[in-house]
Amino acid sequence: MSFELPKLAYAYNALEPYIDAMTMEIHHTKHHAAYTNNLNNAIKDSENENKSIEEILKNISKYPMVVRNNGGGYYNHNVFWEIMSPNGGGEPKGDLLQAILKDFGSFEKFKESFNNAAATRFGSGWAWLVNQNGKLVISSTPNQDNPLMDVAEIKGTPILAIDVWEHAYYLKYQNRRPEYINAFWNVIDWNLVAKRFV
Ligand code: MN
Protein backbone atom coordinates (compact mmCIF):
# COMPACT_ATOMS: atom_id res chain seq x y z
CA MET A 1 0.00 0.00 0.00
CA SER A 2 1.24 3.50 -0.71
CA PHE A 3 -0.13 6.96 -0.09
CA GLU A 4 -1.82 8.70 -2.99
CA LEU A 5 -1.95 12.34 -3.95
CA PRO A 6 -5.65 13.22 -3.50
CA LYS A 7 -7.64 14.79 -6.30
CA LEU A 8 -8.98 18.24 -5.47
CA ALA A 9 -12.76 18.65 -5.22
CA TYR A 10 -12.51 21.90 -7.24
CA ALA A 11 -10.58 23.36 -10.18
CA TYR A 12 -7.23 25.10 -9.71
CA ASN A 13 -8.85 28.45 -10.58
CA ALA A 14 -11.88 27.91 -8.31
CA LEU A 15 -10.44 29.84 -5.38
CA GLU A 16 -9.64 32.95 -7.44
CA PRO A 17 -9.15 35.78 -6.72
CA TYR A 18 -8.11 34.78 -3.19
CA ILE A 19 -5.71 32.01 -4.18
CA ASP A 20 -4.56 32.09 -7.80
CA ALA A 21 -4.71 29.16 -10.19
CA MET A 22 -0.97 28.93 -10.83
CA THR A 23 -0.16 28.77 -7.13
CA MET A 24 -2.80 26.08 -6.65
CA GLU A 25 -1.56 23.98 -9.56
CA ILE A 26 2.12 24.14 -8.59
CA HIS A 27 1.29 23.61 -4.93
CA HIS A 28 -0.73 20.47 -5.66
CA THR A 29 1.11 18.89 -8.61
CA LYS A 30 4.65 19.75 -7.52
CA HIS A 31 4.89 20.39 -3.77
CA HIS A 32 2.20 18.03 -2.46
CA ALA A 33 3.14 15.41 -5.06
CA ALA A 34 6.77 15.57 -3.94
CA TYR A 35 5.88 15.11 -0.26
CA THR A 36 3.71 12.14 -1.21
CA ASN A 37 6.39 10.48 -3.38
CA ASN A 38 9.13 11.12 -0.84
CA LEU A 39 6.99 9.66 1.96
CA ASN A 40 6.29 6.53 -0.12
CA ASN A 41 9.98 6.11 -0.93
CA ALA A 42 10.95 6.56 2.71
CA ILE A 43 8.63 3.80 3.99
CA LYS A 44 8.92 1.43 1.01
CA ASP A 45 9.49 -2.24 1.92
CA SER A 46 8.98 -1.63 5.63
CA GLU A 47 6.21 -2.48 8.11
CA ASN A 48 5.14 1.17 7.84
CA GLU A 49 3.61 0.48 4.45
CA ASN A 50 0.59 -0.96 6.23
CA LYS A 51 0.13 1.86 8.71
CA SER A 52 -2.23 4.80 8.39
CA ILE A 53 -0.69 8.26 8.18
CA GLU A 54 -2.24 9.10 11.57
CA GLU A 55 -0.53 6.09 13.16
CA ILE A 56 2.83 7.15 11.75
CA LEU A 57 2.43 10.79 12.83
CA LYS A 58 1.47 10.03 16.42
CA ASN A 59 4.78 8.14 16.86
CA ILE A 60 6.83 10.44 14.65
CA SER A 61 9.64 10.89 17.20
CA LYS A 62 10.66 7.27 16.44
CA TYR A 63 11.06 7.96 12.72
CA PRO A 64 13.82 9.55 10.65
CA MET A 65 13.45 13.23 9.72
CA VAL A 66 12.59 12.34 6.12
CA VAL A 67 9.35 10.69 7.32
CA ARG A 68 8.55 13.58 9.67
CA ASN A 69 8.96 16.17 6.92
CA ASN A 70 7.24 14.30 4.12
CA GLY A 71 4.61 12.51 6.21
CA GLY A 72 3.67 15.88 7.66
CA GLY A 73 3.70 17.46 4.20
CA TYR A 74 1.46 14.71 2.85
CA TYR A 75 -1.09 14.95 5.69
CA ASN A 76 -1.09 18.75 6.13
CA HIS A 77 -1.92 19.47 2.50
CA ASN A 78 -4.72 16.88 2.56
CA VAL A 79 -6.33 18.89 5.38
CA PHE A 80 -5.65 22.22 3.67
CA TRP A 81 -7.32 21.23 0.36
CA GLU A 82 -10.18 19.59 2.21
CA ILE A 83 -11.34 22.61 4.20
CA MET A 84 -11.33 25.10 1.29
CA SER A 85 -13.90 25.51 -1.44
CA PRO A 86 -15.32 28.15 -3.81
CA ASN A 87 -18.36 28.19 -1.48
CA GLY A 88 -16.25 29.40 1.43
CA GLY A 89 -16.41 32.45 3.63
CA GLY A 90 -18.86 33.62 6.25
CA GLU A 91 -18.98 32.12 9.70
CA PRO A 92 -19.45 28.63 11.13
CA LYS A 93 -22.80 27.46 12.46
CA GLY A 94 -24.13 24.96 14.98
CA ASP A 95 -21.87 23.02 17.37
CA LEU A 96 -18.68 24.39 15.82
CA LEU A 97 -19.82 28.00 16.32
CA GLN A 98 -20.85 27.21 19.91
CA ALA A 99 -17.43 25.69 20.62
CA ILE A 100 -15.68 28.74 19.13
CA LEU A 101 -17.79 31.09 21.25
CA LYS A 102 -17.11 29.02 24.38
CA ASP A 103 -13.32 28.83 23.87
CA PHE A 104 -12.57 32.21 22.27
CA GLY A 105 -15.43 34.50 23.36
CA SER A 106 -16.40 35.60 19.86
CA PHE A 107 -15.81 34.71 16.22
CA GLU A 108 -13.83 37.96 15.84
CA LYS A 109 -11.51 37.09 18.73
CA PHE A 110 -10.99 33.61 17.31
CA LYS A 111 -10.17 35.10 13.91
CA GLU A 112 -7.70 37.53 15.46
CA SER A 113 -5.84 34.76 17.36
CA PHE A 114 -5.72 32.49 14.32
CA ASN A 115 -4.44 35.33 12.11
CA ASN A 116 -1.83 36.16 14.71
CA ALA A 117 -0.61 32.55 14.89
CA ALA A 118 -0.35 32.42 11.09
CA ALA A 119 1.34 35.81 10.74
CA THR A 120 3.91 35.31 13.50
CA ARG A 121 5.07 31.80 12.58
CA PHE A 122 8.68 32.63 11.73
CA GLY A 123 9.82 31.12 8.45
CA SER A 124 7.88 28.18 7.04
CA GLY A 125 5.06 26.39 8.79
CA TRP A 126 1.36 26.15 9.51
CA ALA A 127 -1.32 27.56 11.78
CA TRP A 128 -4.08 25.31 13.11
CA LEU A 129 -7.39 25.15 14.85
CA VAL A 130 -7.05 22.06 17.00
CA ASN A 131 -9.75 19.93 18.63
CA GLN A 132 -8.65 18.60 22.03
CA ASN A 133 -11.60 16.36 22.95
CA GLY A 134 -14.14 19.12 22.35
CA LYS A 135 -11.96 22.02 23.48
CA LEU A 136 -10.66 24.21 20.65
CA VAL A 137 -7.18 25.72 20.70
CA ILE A 138 -5.04 27.54 18.15
CA SER A 139 -1.46 26.58 17.47
CA SER A 140 1.26 26.92 14.91
CA THR A 141 3.99 24.49 13.94
CA PRO A 142 7.30 24.87 12.07
CA ASN A 143 8.10 23.19 8.75
CA GLN A 144 5.67 20.30 8.09
CA ASP A 145 5.01 19.42 11.72
CA ASN A 146 1.39 19.18 12.88
CA PRO A 147 -0.70 18.70 16.05
CA LEU A 148 -1.04 14.92 15.50
CA MET A 149 2.70 14.48 16.03
CA ASP A 150 4.01 13.36 19.43
CA VAL A 151 6.66 16.08 19.10
CA ALA A 152 4.07 18.89 18.82
CA GLU A 153 3.84 21.41 21.66
CA ILE A 154 0.05 21.52 21.31
CA LYS A 155 -1.51 18.18 20.42
CA GLY A 156 -4.94 17.28 19.11
CA THR A 157 -6.89 16.83 15.89
CA PRO A 158 -6.44 19.63 13.35
CA ILE A 159 -9.78 20.81 11.96
CA LEU A 160 -8.61 23.98 10.18
CA ALA A 161 -5.21 24.64 8.61
CA ILE A 162 -3.42 27.40 6.78
CA ASP A 163 -0.14 26.81 4.98
CA VAL A 164 2.16 29.81 5.53
CA TRP A 165 5.11 28.52 3.52
CA GLU A 166 6.03 31.13 0.91
CA HIS A 167 5.16 28.62 -1.84
CA ALA A 168 1.52 28.94 -0.70
CA TYR A 169 1.26 32.65 -1.52
CA TYR A 170 4.40 34.20 -3.00
CA LEU A 171 3.32 34.31 -6.69
CA LYS A 172 0.31 36.48 -5.87
CA TYR A 173 1.18 38.15 -2.56
CA GLN A 174 5.02 38.18 -2.55
CA ASN A 175 6.13 39.18 0.97
CA ARG A 176 2.61 40.24 2.05
CA ARG A 177 1.70 37.20 4.15
CA PRO A 178 -1.00 39.08 6.14
CA GLU A 179 -2.90 39.84 2.89
CA TYR A 180 -2.88 36.15 2.00
CA ILE A 181 -4.07 35.25 5.51
CA ASN A 182 -6.95 37.76 5.25
CA ALA A 183 -7.91 36.39 1.82
CA PHE A 184 -7.93 32.83 3.18
CA TRP A 185 -11.10 33.54 5.22
CA ASN A 186 -13.03 33.82 1.94
CA VAL A 187 -12.22 30.24 0.95
CA ILE A 188 -12.69 28.47 4.30
CA ASP A 189 -15.71 26.21 3.85
CA TRP A 190 -17.17 25.99 7.36
CA ASN A 191 -19.38 23.03 6.48
CA LEU A 192 -16.23 21.08 5.67
CA VAL A 193 -14.45 22.27 8.84
CA ALA A 194 -17.53 21.22 10.85
CA LYS A 195 -17.24 17.70 9.38
CA ARG A 196 -13.77 17.43 10.90
CA PHE A 197 -15.14 18.63 14.26
CA VAL A 198 -17.00 15.72 15.78
MN1 MN B 1 2.50 23.83 1.02
PDB file of C-alpha atoms and ligand atoms in Angstrom:
ATOM      1  CA  MET A   1       0.000   0.000   0.000  1.00  0.00           C
ATOM      2  CA  SER A   2       1.236   3.499  -0.711  1.00  0.00           C
ATOM      3  CA  PHE A   3      -0.129   6.962  -0.089  1.00  0.00           C
ATOM      4  CA  GLU A   4      -1.823   8.701  -2.992  1.00  0.00           C
ATOM      5  CA  LEU A   5      -1.947  12.339  -3.949  1.00  0.00           C
ATOM      6  CA  PRO A   6      -5.650  13.216  -3.504  1.00  0.00           C
ATOM      7  CA  LYS A   7      -7.637  14.792  -6.303  1.00  0.00           C
ATOM      8  CA  LEU A   8      -8.978  18.236  -5.469  1.00  0.00           C
ATOM      9  CA  ALA A   9     -12.758  18.650  -5.224  1.00  0.00           C
ATOM     10  CA  TYR A  10     -12.515  21.898  -7.238  1.00  0.00           C
ATOM     11  CA  ALA A  11     -10.576  23.357 -10.176  1.00  0.00           C
ATOM     12  CA  TYR A  12      -7.234  25.102  -9.712  1.00  0.00           C
ATOM     13  CA  ASN A  13      -8.846  28.449 -10.575  1.00  0.00           C
ATOM     14  CA  ALA A  14     -11.881  27.908  -8.314  1.00  0.00           C
ATOM     15  CA  LEU A  15     -10.437  29.839  -5.380  1.00  0.00           C
ATOM     16  CA  GLU A  16      -9.643  32.952  -7.444  1.00  0.00           C
ATOM     17  CA  PRO A  17      -9.146  35.778  -6.719  1.00  0.00           C
ATOM     18  CA  TYR A  18      -8.113  34.780  -3.186  1.00  0.00           C
ATOM     19  CA  ILE A  19      -5.708  32.009  -4.183  1.00  0.00           C
ATOM     20  CA  ASP A  20      -4.558  32.092  -7.795  1.00  0.00           C
ATOM     21  CA  ALA A  21      -4.709  29.159 -10.188  1.00  0.00           C
ATOM     22  CA  MET A  22      -0.975  28.927 -10.833  1.00  0.00           C
ATOM     23  CA  THR A  23      -0.165  28.770  -7.127  1.00  0.00           C
ATOM     24  CA  MET A  24      -2.801  26.081  -6.645  1.00  0.00           C
ATOM     25  CA  GLU A  25      -1.557  23.978  -9.557  1.00  0.00           C
ATOM     26  CA  ILE A  26       2.119  24.140  -8.592  1.00  0.00           C
ATOM     27  CA  HIS A  27       1.291  23.612  -4.932  1.00  0.00           C
ATOM     28  CA  HIS A  28      -0.726  20.468  -5.664  1.00  0.00           C
ATOM     29  CA  THR A  29       1.105  18.892  -8.611  1.00  0.00           C
ATOM     30  CA  LYS A  30       4.649  19.751  -7.516  1.00  0.00           C
ATOM     31  CA  HIS A  31       4.890  20.391  -3.768  1.00  0.00           C
ATOM     32  CA  HIS A  32       2.202  18.030  -2.464  1.00  0.00           C
ATOM     33  CA  ALA A  33       3.135  15.413  -5.060  1.00  0.00           C
ATOM     34  CA  ALA A  34       6.775  15.569  -3.938  1.00  0.00           C
ATOM     35  CA  TYR A  35       5.882  15.109  -0.258  1.00  0.00           C
ATOM     36  CA  THR A  36       3.709  12.137  -1.208  1.00  0.00           C
ATOM     37  CA  ASN A  37       6.387  10.480  -3.377  1.00  0.00           C
ATOM     38  CA  ASN A  38       9.132  11.119  -0.837  1.00  0.00           C
ATOM     39  CA  LEU A  39       6.993   9.655   1.955  1.00  0.00           C
ATOM     40  CA  ASN A  40       6.286   6.534  -0.123  1.00  0.00           C
ATOM     41  CA  ASN A  41       9.978   6.112  -0.928  1.00  0.00           C
ATOM     42  CA  ALA A  42      10.954   6.559   2.713  1.00  0.00           C
ATOM     43  CA  ILE A  43       8.625   3.799   3.994  1.00  0.00           C
ATOM     44  CA  LYS A  44       8.922   1.428   1.008  1.00  0.00           C
ATOM     45  CA  ASP A  45       9.487  -2.237   1.920  1.00  0.00           C
ATOM     46  CA  SER A  46       8.982  -1.631   5.635  1.00  0.00           C
ATOM     47  CA  GLU A  47       6.212  -2.483   8.106  1.00  0.00           C
ATOM     48  CA  ASN A  48       5.138   1.173   7.845  1.00  0.00           C
ATOM     49  CA  GLU A  49       3.612   0.483   4.454  1.00  0.00           C
ATOM     50  CA  ASN A  50       0.587  -0.960   6.227  1.00  0.00           C
ATOM     51  CA  LYS A  51       0.129   1.861   8.715  1.00  0.00           C
ATOM     52  CA  SER A  52      -2.235   4.801   8.390  1.00  0.00           C
ATOM     53  CA  ILE A  53      -0.691   8.257   8.175  1.00  0.00           C
ATOM     54  CA  GLU A  54      -2.243   9.101  11.566  1.00  0.00           C
ATOM     55  CA  GLU A  55      -0.531   6.090  13.158  1.00  0.00           C
ATOM     56  CA  ILE A  56       2.825   7.150  11.751  1.00  0.00           C
ATOM     57  CA  LEU A  57       2.426  10.788  12.827  1.00  0.00           C
ATOM     58  CA  LYS A  58       1.470  10.026  16.421  1.00  0.00           C
ATOM     59  CA  ASN A  59       4.783   8.137  16.857  1.00  0.00           C
ATOM     60  CA  ILE A  60       6.830  10.440  14.649  1.00  0.00           C
ATOM     61  CA  SER A  61       9.643  10.890  17.205  1.00  0.00           C
ATOM     62  CA  LYS A  62      10.663   7.274  16.441  1.00  0.00           C
ATOM     63  CA  TYR A  63      11.062   7.956  12.719  1.00  0.00           C
ATOM     64  CA  PRO A  64      13.824   9.554  10.655  1.00  0.00           C
ATOM     65  CA  MET A  65      13.453  13.226   9.718  1.00  0.00           C
ATOM     66  CA  VAL A  66      12.588  12.336   6.117  1.00  0.00           C
ATOM     67  CA  VAL A  67       9.351  10.687   7.322  1.00  0.00           C
ATOM     68  CA  ARG A  68       8.550  13.578   9.674  1.00  0.00           C
ATOM     69  CA  ASN A  69       8.958  16.175   6.925  1.00  0.00           C
ATOM     70  CA  ASN A  70       7.239  14.300   4.116  1.00  0.00           C
ATOM     71  CA  GLY A  71       4.609  12.508   6.207  1.00  0.00           C
ATOM     72  CA  GLY A  72       3.666  15.884   7.661  1.00  0.00           C
ATOM     73  CA  GLY A  73       3.702  17.457   4.203  1.00  0.00           C
ATOM     74  CA  TYR A  74       1.459  14.705   2.848  1.00  0.00           C
ATOM     75  CA  TYR A  75      -1.092  14.955   5.691  1.00  0.00           C
ATOM     76  CA  ASN A  76      -1.092  18.748   6.134  1.00  0.00           C
ATOM     77  CA  HIS A  77      -1.916  19.465   2.500  1.00  0.00           C
ATOM     78  CA  ASN A  78      -4.719  16.884   2.560  1.00  0.00           C
ATOM     79  CA  VAL A  79      -6.332  18.887   5.375  1.00  0.00           C
ATOM     80  CA  PHE A  80      -5.654  22.220   3.669  1.00  0.00           C
ATOM     81  CA  TRP A  81      -7.320  21.229   0.359  1.00  0.00           C
ATOM     82  CA  GLU A  82     -10.178  19.586   2.205  1.00  0.00           C
ATOM     83  CA  ILE A  83     -11.341  22.608   4.202  1.00  0.00           C
ATOM     84  CA  MET A  84     -11.325  25.098   1.294  1.00  0.00           C
ATOM     85  CA  SER A  85     -13.901  25.515  -1.445  1.00  0.00           C
ATOM     86  CA  PRO A  86     -15.317  28.153  -3.806  1.00  0.00           C
ATOM     87  CA  ASN A  87     -18.364  28.195  -1.480  1.00  0.00           C
ATOM     88  CA  GLY A  88     -16.252  29.398   1.428  1.00  0.00           C
ATOM     89  CA  GLY A  89     -16.407  32.448   3.631  1.00  0.00           C
ATOM     90  CA  GLY A  90     -18.862  33.625   6.248  1.00  0.00           C
ATOM     91  CA  GLU A  91     -18.979  32.121   9.700  1.00  0.00           C
ATOM     92  CA  PRO A  92     -19.447  28.631  11.128  1.00  0.00           C
ATOM     93  CA  LYS A  93     -22.797  27.456  12.459  1.00  0.00           C
ATOM     94  CA  GLY A  94     -24.131  24.960  14.981  1.00  0.00           C
ATOM     95  CA  ASP A  95     -21.872  23.019  17.366  1.00  0.00           C
ATOM     96  CA  LEU A  96     -18.676  24.392  15.820  1.00  0.00           C
ATOM     97  CA  LEU A  97     -19.816  28.003  16.319  1.00  0.00           C
ATOM     98  CA  GLN A  98     -20.851  27.211  19.910  1.00  0.00           C
ATOM     99  CA  ALA A  99     -17.433  25.686  20.616  1.00  0.00           C
ATOM    100  CA  ILE A 100     -15.677  28.741  19.125  1.00  0.00           C
ATOM    101  CA  LEU A 101     -17.793  31.092  21.252  1.00  0.00           C
ATOM    102  CA  LYS A 102     -17.105  29.022  24.376  1.00  0.00           C
ATOM    103  CA  ASP A 103     -13.324  28.830  23.870  1.00  0.00           C
ATOM    104  CA  PHE A 104     -12.569  32.215  22.273  1.00  0.00           C
ATOM    105  CA  GLY A 105     -15.428  34.501  23.365  1.00  0.00           C
ATOM    106  CA  SER A 106     -16.403  35.597  19.857  1.00  0.00           C
ATOM    107  CA  PHE A 107     -15.805  34.714  16.224  1.00  0.00           C
ATOM    108  CA  GLU A 108     -13.827  37.963  15.845  1.00  0.00           C
ATOM    109  CA  LYS A 109     -11.508  37.086  18.727  1.00  0.00           C
ATOM    110  CA  PHE A 110     -10.995  33.613  17.314  1.00  0.00           C
ATOM    111  CA  LYS A 111     -10.168  35.097  13.914  1.00  0.00           C
ATOM    112  CA  GLU A 112      -7.696  37.527  15.465  1.00  0.00           C
ATOM    113  CA  SER A 113      -5.840  34.764  17.359  1.00  0.00           C
ATOM    114  CA  PHE A 114      -5.721  32.492  14.324  1.00  0.00           C
ATOM    115  CA  ASN A 115      -4.439  35.326  12.113  1.00  0.00           C
ATOM    116  CA  ASN A 116      -1.829  36.164  14.708  1.00  0.00           C
ATOM    117  CA  ALA A 117      -0.609  32.548  14.894  1.00  0.00           C
ATOM    118  CA  ALA A 118      -0.349  32.416  11.089  1.00  0.00           C
ATOM    119  CA  ALA A 119       1.344  35.812  10.741  1.00  0.00           C
ATOM    120  CA  THR A 120       3.908  35.313  13.503  1.00  0.00           C
ATOM    121  CA  ARG A 121       5.070  31.798  12.581  1.00  0.00           C
ATOM    122  CA  PHE A 122       8.681  32.626  11.735  1.00  0.00           C
ATOM    123  CA  GLY A 123       9.820  31.116   8.453  1.00  0.00           C
ATOM    124  CA  SER A 124       7.883  28.177   7.039  1.00  0.00           C
ATOM    125  CA  GLY A 125       5.061  26.393   8.794  1.00  0.00           C
ATOM    126  CA  TRP A 126       1.356  26.147   9.512  1.00  0.00           C
ATOM    127  CA  ALA A 127      -1.325  27.565  11.783  1.00  0.00           C
ATOM    128  CA  TRP A 128      -4.076  25.307  13.112  1.00  0.00           C
ATOM    129  CA  LEU A 129      -7.394  25.151  14.848  1.00  0.00           C
ATOM    130  CA  VAL A 130      -7.051  22.055  17.000  1.00  0.00           C
ATOM    131  CA  ASN A 131      -9.753  19.930  18.630  1.00  0.00           C
ATOM    132  CA  GLN A 132      -8.653  18.596  22.029  1.00  0.00           C
ATOM    133  CA  ASN A 133     -11.599  16.359  22.946  1.00  0.00           C
ATOM    134  CA  GLY A 134     -14.137  19.125  22.354  1.00  0.00           C
ATOM    135  CA  LYS A 135     -11.956  22.020  23.484  1.00  0.00           C
ATOM    136  CA  LEU A 136     -10.664  24.210  20.651  1.00  0.00           C
ATOM    137  CA  VAL A 137      -7.183  25.721  20.701  1.00  0.00           C
ATOM    138  CA  ILE A 138      -5.043  27.540  18.153  1.00  0.00           C
ATOM    139  CA  SER A 139      -1.459  26.578  17.474  1.00  0.00           C
ATOM    140  CA  SER A 140       1.256  26.924  14.913  1.00  0.00           C
ATOM    141  CA  THR A 141       3.991  24.495  13.939  1.00  0.00           C
ATOM    142  CA  PRO A 142       7.298  24.875  12.070  1.00  0.00           C
ATOM    143  CA  ASN A 143       8.103  23.187   8.755  1.00  0.00           C
ATOM    144  CA  GLN A 144       5.670  20.299   8.085  1.00  0.00           C
ATOM    145  CA  ASP A 145       5.005  19.422  11.721  1.00  0.00           C
ATOM    146  CA  ASN A 146       1.387  19.185  12.881  1.00  0.00           C
ATOM    147  CA  PRO A 147      -0.700  18.702  16.053  1.00  0.00           C
ATOM    148  CA  LEU A 148      -1.042  14.924  15.498  1.00  0.00           C
ATOM    149  CA  MET A 149       2.702  14.478  16.034  1.00  0.00           C
ATOM    150  CA  ASP A 150       4.006  13.360  19.427  1.00  0.00           C
ATOM    151  CA  VAL A 151       6.660  16.083  19.102  1.00  0.00           C
ATOM    152  CA  ALA A 152       4.068  18.889  18.818  1.00  0.00           C
ATOM    153  CA  GLU A 153       3.840  21.409  21.663  1.00  0.00           C
ATOM    154  CA  ILE A 154       0.047  21.520  21.310  1.00  0.00           C
ATOM    155  CA  LYS A 155      -1.508  18.177  20.417  1.00  0.00           C
ATOM    156  CA  GLY A 156      -4.943  17.281  19.114  1.00  0.00           C
ATOM    157  CA  THR A 157      -6.887  16.833  15.885  1.00  0.00           C
ATOM    158  CA  PRO A 158      -6.444  19.627  13.354  1.00  0.00           C
ATOM    159  CA  ILE A 159      -9.778  20.809  11.957  1.00  0.00           C
ATOM    160  CA  LEU A 160      -8.614  23.983  10.179  1.00  0.00           C
ATOM    161  CA  ALA A 161      -5.211  24.637   8.605  1.00  0.00           C
ATOM    162  CA  ILE A 162      -3.417  27.401   6.780  1.00  0.00           C
ATOM    163  CA  ASP A 163      -0.140  26.814   4.980  1.00  0.00           C
ATOM    164  CA  VAL A 164       2.158  29.808   5.526  1.00  0.00           C
ATOM    165  CA  TRP A 165       5.112  28.518   3.524  1.00  0.00           C
ATOM    166  CA  GLU A 166       6.033  31.126   0.909  1.00  0.00           C
ATOM    167  CA  HIS A 167       5.156  28.618  -1.845  1.00  0.00           C
ATOM    168  CA  ALA A 168       1.516  28.937  -0.698  1.00  0.00           C
ATOM    169  CA  TYR A 169       1.260  32.649  -1.519  1.00  0.00           C
ATOM    170  CA  TYR A 170       4.396  34.198  -3.004  1.00  0.00           C
ATOM    171  CA  LEU A 171       3.322  34.305  -6.690  1.00  0.00           C
ATOM    172  CA  LYS A 172       0.311  36.477  -5.870  1.00  0.00           C
ATOM    173  CA  TYR A 173       1.181  38.152  -2.563  1.00  0.00           C
ATOM    174  CA  GLN A 174       5.017  38.175  -2.551  1.00  0.00           C
ATOM    175  CA  ASN A 175       6.129  39.176   0.970  1.00  0.00           C
ATOM    176  CA  ARG A 176       2.606  40.236   2.046  1.00  0.00           C
ATOM    177  CA  ARG A 177       1.699  37.202   4.151  1.00  0.00           C
ATOM    178  CA  PRO A 178      -1.001  39.078   6.140  1.00  0.00           C
ATOM    179  CA  GLU A 179      -2.902  39.835   2.894  1.00  0.00           C
ATOM    180  CA  TYR A 180      -2.880  36.147   2.004  1.00  0.00           C
ATOM    181  CA  ILE A 181      -4.068  35.251   5.511  1.00  0.00           C
ATOM    182  CA  ASN A 182      -6.947  37.761   5.249  1.00  0.00           C
ATOM    183  CA  ALA A 183      -7.911  36.391   1.821  1.00  0.00           C
ATOM    184  CA  PHE A 184      -7.927  32.829   3.178  1.00  0.00           C
ATOM    185  CA  TRP A 185     -11.102  33.543   5.222  1.00  0.00           C
ATOM    186  CA  ASN A 186     -13.034  33.821   1.936  1.00  0.00           C
ATOM    187  CA  VAL A 187     -12.220  30.240   0.947  1.00  0.00           C
ATOM    188  CA  ILE A 188     -12.686  28.474   4.297  1.00  0.00           C
ATOM    189  CA  ASP A 189     -15.711  26.209   3.851  1.00  0.00           C
ATOM    190  CA  TRP A 190     -17.173  25.989   7.363  1.00  0.00           C
ATOM    191  CA  ASN A 191     -19.385  23.029   6.479  1.00  0.00           C
ATOM    192  CA  LEU A 192     -16.228  21.077   5.668  1.00  0.00           C
ATOM    193  CA  VAL A 193     -14.446  22.272   8.843  1.00  0.00           C
ATOM    194  CA  ALA A 194     -17.535  21.224  10.852  1.00  0.00           C
ATOM    195  CA  LYS A 195     -17.241  17.698   9.380  1.00  0.00           C
ATOM    196  CA  ARG A 196     -13.767  17.430  10.902  1.00  0.00           C
ATOM    197  CA  PHE A 197     -15.137  18.629  14.259  1.00  0.00           C
ATOM    198  CA  VAL A 198     -17.000  15.724  15.780  1.00  0.00           C
TER     199      VAL A 198
HETATM  200 MN    MN B   1       2.500  23.827   1.016  1.00  0.00          MN
END
